[in-house]
Short mmCIF file of C-alpha atoms in Angstrom, two decimals:
data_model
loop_
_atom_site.label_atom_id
_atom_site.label_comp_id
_atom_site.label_asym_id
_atom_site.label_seq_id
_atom_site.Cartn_x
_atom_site.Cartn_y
_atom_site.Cartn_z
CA UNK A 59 -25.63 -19.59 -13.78
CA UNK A 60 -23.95 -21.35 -11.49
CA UNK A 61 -21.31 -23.05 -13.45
CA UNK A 62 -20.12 -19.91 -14.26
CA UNK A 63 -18.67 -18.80 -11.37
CA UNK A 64 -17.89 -22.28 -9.71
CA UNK A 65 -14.34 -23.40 -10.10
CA UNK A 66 -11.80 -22.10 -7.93
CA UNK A 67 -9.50 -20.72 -10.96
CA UNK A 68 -8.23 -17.03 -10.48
CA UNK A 69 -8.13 -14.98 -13.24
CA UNK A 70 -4.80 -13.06 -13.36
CA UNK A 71 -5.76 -9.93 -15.80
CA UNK A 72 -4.01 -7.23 -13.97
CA UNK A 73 -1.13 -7.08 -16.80
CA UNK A 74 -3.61 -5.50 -18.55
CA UNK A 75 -5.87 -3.71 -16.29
CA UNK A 76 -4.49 -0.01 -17.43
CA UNK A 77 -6.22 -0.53 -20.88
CA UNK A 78 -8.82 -2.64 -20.08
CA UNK A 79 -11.04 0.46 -19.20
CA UNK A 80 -11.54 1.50 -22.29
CA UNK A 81 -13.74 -0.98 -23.12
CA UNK A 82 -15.73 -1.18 -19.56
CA UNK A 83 -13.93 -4.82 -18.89
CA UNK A 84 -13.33 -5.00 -14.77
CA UNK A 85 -10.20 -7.13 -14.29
CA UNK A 86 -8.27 -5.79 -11.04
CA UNK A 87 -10.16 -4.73 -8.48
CA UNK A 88 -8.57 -1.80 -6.28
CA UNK A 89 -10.11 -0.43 -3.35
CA UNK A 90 -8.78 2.57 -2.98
CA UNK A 91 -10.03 3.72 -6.02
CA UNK A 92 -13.18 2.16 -5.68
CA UNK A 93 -14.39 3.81 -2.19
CA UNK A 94 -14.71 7.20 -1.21
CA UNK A 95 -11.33 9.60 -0.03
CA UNK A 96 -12.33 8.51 3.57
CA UNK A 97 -12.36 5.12 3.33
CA UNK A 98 -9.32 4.28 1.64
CA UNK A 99 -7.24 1.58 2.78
CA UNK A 100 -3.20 0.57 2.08
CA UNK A 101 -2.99 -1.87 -0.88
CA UNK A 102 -4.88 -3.15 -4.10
CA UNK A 103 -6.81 -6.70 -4.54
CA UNK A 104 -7.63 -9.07 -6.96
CA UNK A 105 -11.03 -10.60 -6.19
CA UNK A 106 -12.61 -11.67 -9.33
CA UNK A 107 -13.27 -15.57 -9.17
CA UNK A 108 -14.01 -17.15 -12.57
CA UNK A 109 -14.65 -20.47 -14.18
CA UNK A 110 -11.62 -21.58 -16.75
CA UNK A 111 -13.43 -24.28 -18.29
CA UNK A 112 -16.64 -26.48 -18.14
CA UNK A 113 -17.09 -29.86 -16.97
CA UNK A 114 -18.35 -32.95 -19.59
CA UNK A 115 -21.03 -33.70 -17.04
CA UNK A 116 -22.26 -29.78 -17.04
CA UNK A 117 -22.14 -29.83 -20.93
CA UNK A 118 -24.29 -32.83 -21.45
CA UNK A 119 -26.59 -31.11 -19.09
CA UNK A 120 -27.25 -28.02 -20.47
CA UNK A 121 -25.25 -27.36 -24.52
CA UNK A 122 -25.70 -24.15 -24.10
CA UNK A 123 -23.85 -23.45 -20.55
CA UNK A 124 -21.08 -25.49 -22.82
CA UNK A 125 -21.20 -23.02 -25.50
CA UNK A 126 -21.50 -19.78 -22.86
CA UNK A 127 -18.61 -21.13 -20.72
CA UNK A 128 -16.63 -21.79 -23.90
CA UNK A 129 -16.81 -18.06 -24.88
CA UNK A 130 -16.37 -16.63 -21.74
CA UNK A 131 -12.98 -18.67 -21.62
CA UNK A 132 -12.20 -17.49 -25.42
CA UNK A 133 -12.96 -13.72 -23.86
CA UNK A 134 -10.27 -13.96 -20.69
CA UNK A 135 -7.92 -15.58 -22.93
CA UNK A 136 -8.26 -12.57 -25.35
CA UNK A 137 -7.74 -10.60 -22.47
CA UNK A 138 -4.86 -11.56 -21.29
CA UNK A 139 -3.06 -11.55 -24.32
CA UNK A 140 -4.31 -7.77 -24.42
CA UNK A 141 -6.83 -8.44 -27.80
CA UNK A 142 -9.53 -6.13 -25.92
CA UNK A 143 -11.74 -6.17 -28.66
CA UNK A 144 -11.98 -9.72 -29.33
CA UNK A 145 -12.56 -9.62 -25.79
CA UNK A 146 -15.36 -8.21 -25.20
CA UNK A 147 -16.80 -9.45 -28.64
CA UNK A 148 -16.31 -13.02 -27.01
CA UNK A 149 -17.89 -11.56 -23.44
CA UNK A 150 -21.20 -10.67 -25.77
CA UNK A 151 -21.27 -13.85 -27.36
CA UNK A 152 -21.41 -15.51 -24.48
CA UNK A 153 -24.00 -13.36 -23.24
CA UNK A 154 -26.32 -14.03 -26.35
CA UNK A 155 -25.76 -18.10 -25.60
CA UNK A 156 -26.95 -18.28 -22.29
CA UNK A 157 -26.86 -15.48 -18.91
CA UNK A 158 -23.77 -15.82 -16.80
CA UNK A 159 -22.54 -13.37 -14.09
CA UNK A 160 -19.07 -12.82 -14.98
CA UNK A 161 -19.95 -12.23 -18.32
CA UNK A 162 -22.00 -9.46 -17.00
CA UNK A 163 -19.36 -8.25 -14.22
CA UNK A 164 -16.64 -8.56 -17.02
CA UNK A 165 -19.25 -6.22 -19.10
CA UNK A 166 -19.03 -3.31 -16.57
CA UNK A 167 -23.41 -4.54 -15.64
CA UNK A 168 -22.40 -4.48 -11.85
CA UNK A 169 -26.31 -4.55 -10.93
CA UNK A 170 -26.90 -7.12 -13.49
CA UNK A 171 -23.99 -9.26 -12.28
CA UNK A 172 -24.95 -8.99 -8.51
CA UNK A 173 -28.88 -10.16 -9.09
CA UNK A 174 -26.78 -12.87 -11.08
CA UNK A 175 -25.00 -14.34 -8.53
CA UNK A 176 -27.41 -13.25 -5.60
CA UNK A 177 -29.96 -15.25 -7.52
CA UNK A 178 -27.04 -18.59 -7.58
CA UNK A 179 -26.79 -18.18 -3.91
CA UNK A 180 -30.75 -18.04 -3.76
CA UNK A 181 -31.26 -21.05 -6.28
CA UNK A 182 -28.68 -23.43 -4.90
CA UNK A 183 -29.35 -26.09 -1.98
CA UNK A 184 -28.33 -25.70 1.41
CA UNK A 185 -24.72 -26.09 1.33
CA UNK A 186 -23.32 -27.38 4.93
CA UNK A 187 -20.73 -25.06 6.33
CA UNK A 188 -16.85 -27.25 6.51
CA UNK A 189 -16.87 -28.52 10.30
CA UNK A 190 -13.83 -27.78 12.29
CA UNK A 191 -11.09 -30.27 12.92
CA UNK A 192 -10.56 -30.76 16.44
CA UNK A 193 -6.86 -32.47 15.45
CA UNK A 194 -5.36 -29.31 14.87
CA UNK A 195 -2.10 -31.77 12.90
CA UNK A 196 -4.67 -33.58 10.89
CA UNK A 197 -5.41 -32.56 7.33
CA UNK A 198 -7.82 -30.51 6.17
CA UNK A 199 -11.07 -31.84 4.05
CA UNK A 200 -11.11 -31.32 0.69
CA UNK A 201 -13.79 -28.95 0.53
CA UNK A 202 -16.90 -29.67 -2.02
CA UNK A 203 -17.52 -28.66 -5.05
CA UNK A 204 -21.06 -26.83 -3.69
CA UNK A 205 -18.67 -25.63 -0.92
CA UNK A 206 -16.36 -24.35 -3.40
CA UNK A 207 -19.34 -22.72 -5.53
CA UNK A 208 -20.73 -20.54 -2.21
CA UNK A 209 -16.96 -19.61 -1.44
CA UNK A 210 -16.56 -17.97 -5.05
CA UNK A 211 -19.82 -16.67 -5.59
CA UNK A 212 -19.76 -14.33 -1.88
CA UNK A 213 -15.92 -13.62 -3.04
CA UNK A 214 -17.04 -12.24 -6.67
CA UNK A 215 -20.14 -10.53 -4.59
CA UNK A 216 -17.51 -8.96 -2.79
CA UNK A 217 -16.15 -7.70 -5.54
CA UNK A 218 -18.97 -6.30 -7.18
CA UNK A 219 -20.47 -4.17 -4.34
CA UNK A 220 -16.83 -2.63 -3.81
CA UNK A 221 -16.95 -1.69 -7.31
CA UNK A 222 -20.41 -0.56 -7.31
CA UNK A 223 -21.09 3.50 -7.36
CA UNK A 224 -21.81 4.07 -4.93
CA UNK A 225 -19.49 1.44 -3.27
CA UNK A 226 -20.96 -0.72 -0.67
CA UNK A 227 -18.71 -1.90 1.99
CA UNK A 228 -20.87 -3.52 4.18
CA UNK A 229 -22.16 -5.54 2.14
CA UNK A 230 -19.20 -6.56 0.40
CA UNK A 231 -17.69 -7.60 4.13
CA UNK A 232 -20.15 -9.55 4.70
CA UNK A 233 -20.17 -11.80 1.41
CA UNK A 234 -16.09 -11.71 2.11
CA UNK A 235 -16.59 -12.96 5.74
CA UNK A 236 -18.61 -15.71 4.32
CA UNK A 237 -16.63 -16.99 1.93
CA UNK A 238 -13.75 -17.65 4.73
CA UNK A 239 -16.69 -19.67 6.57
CA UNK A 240 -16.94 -21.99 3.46
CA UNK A 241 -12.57 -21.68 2.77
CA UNK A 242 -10.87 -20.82 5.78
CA UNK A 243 -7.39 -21.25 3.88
CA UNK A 244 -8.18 -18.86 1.24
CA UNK A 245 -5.12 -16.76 1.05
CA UNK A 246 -6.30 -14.31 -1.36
CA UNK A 247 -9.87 -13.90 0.06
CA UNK A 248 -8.47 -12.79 3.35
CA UNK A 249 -6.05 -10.73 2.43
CA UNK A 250 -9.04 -8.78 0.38
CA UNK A 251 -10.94 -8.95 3.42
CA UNK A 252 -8.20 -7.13 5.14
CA UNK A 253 -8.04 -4.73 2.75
CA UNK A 254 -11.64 -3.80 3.05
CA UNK A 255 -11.84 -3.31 6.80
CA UNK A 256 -9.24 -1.18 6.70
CA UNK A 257 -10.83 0.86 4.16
CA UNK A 258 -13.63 0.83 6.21
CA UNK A 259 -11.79 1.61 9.90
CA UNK A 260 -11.68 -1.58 11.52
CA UNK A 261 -7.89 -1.51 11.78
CA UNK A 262 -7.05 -4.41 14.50
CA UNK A 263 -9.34 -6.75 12.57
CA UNK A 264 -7.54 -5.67 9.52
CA UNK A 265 -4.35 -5.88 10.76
CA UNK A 266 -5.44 -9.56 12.12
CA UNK A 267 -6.78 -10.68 8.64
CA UNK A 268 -3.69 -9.61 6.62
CA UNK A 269 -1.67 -11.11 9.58
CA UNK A 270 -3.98 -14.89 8.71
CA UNK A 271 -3.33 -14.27 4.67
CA UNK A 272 0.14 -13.99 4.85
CA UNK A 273 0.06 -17.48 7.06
CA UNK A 274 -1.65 -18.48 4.10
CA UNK A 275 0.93 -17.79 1.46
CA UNK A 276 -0.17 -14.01 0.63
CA UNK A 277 3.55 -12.64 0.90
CA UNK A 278 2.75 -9.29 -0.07
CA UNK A 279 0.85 -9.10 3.43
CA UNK A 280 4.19 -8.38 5.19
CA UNK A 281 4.06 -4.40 3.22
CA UNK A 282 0.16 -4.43 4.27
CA UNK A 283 0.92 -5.10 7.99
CA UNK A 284 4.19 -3.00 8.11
CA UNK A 285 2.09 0.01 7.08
CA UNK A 286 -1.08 -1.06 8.93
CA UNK A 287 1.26 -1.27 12.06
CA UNK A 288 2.53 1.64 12.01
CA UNK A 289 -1.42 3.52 10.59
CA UNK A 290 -2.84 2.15 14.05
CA UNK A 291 0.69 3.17 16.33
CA UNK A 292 -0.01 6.67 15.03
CA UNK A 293 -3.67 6.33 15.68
CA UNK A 294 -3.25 5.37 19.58
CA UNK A 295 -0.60 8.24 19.70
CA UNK A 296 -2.87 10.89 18.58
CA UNK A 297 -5.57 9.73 20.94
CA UNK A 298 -2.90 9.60 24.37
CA UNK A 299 -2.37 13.26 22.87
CA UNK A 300 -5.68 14.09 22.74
CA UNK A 301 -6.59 12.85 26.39
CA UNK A 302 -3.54 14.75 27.84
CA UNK A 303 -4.89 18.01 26.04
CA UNK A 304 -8.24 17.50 27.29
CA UNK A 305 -6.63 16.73 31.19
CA UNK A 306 -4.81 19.85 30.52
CA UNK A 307 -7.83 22.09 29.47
CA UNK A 308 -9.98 20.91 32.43
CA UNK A 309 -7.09 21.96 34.66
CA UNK A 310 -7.40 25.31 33.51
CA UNK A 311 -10.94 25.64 33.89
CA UNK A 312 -10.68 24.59 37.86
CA UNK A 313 -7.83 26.68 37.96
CA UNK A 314 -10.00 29.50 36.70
CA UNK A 315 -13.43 29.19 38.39
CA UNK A 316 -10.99 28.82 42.00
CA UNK A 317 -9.62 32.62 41.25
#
């Protein structure tokens, strides 16, 4: 359903993430829980892309996407106000009405949720990629709504093959990476980018990404790429170390084989 995951409203749930569990209801997305010990990167992300209402024109199309859409919104409003419950009674509802992927990712049915929007992606036209503005002091276009659609659905991909067990990385960089191609100035989206090649041990594109979101307004960036800094200054220190034990070993060997 593509309605479902179109608009480019974020929800903010993690107030009450530490409950939320109880009931299976994904809200805040952290990466260093979500992948293994060794691929566990600096900072938590938010990358859960929803739809906050529906459009007259969608409802007249299709009452039932109006009635779906209407109880997912009754379900994230429940959850913020930390009704869990009602929550996930509204999530069902929804559900019953009509399919929609975040109802599904909000209901913990990762595998569900990921043929969901794989099958959007699938299902919707071509959707032209935003051409770069050779002014770089000119505006930017207002992207489209289909461009806005493929930007949220890779992002809440993303999302749902970190959180998947086990956790797919790859996969979840590569729907990130795309949804920059269709939103270049999404803040958020690169910052959780960054967040994921770290975890994953590409370090100067990390540090580079978190570098771009905080350009982009993501002011918690400046803690990511303070630690990050310092992660990789270590990391070229322990390899000059290692080289000049190695040189030293080889010495010893000539030294030894020449008595």
């Amino acid at each position: 359903m593509l309605r479902a995951v179109a608009t480019r409203h974020i929800a903010s749930l993690a107030r009450c993430s530490t409950t939320v569990s109880r009931l299976g209801l994904h809200t805040t997305l952290s990466v260093a829980a979500s992948l293994p010990a060794h691929l566990s990167p600096s900072c938590t992300c938010i990358m859960t892309r929803r739809a906050s209402s529906s459009t007259e024109s969608s409802s007249l199309q299709d009452p039932q996407e109006g009635q779906a859409q209407a109880a997912l919104d009754q379900g994230t409003l429940a959850l913020q106000q930390g009704q869990l419950k009602d929550a996930a009674k509204h999530y069902q509802d929804s559900l019953r009405v009509k399919e929609t992927s975040i109802g599904k990712y909000q209901l913990s049915s990762l595998p569900e949720a990921i043929k969901s929007f794989e099958r959007s992606l699938s299902l919707s036209p071509s959707v032209p990629v935003p051409t770069d503005n050779l002014d770089p002091d000119a505006p930017l276009q207002p992207l489209t709504p289909a461009q806005l659609i493929a930007a949220d659905t890779h992002t809440n991909l993303g999302a749902a093959y970190i959180l998947s067990k086990p956790p797919q990385p790859q996969l979840a960089l590569q729907h990130l990476q795309q949804a920059l191609v269709f939103n270049p100035e999404d803040g958020e989206v690169c910052y959780n980018l960054a967040a994921v090649l770290e975890a994953t041990g590409h370090l100067d594109e990390a540090l580079v990404a978190f570098q771009r979101s905080e350009k982009l307004g993501m002011d918690r960036a400046k803690v990511n790429i303070r630690n990050l800094g310092a992660k990789i200054l270590g990391k070229m220190r322990e390899e000059e170390e290692e080289k000049k034990n190695s040189k030293t070993s080889h010495k010893g060997e000539g030294s030894s084989k020449t008595v």
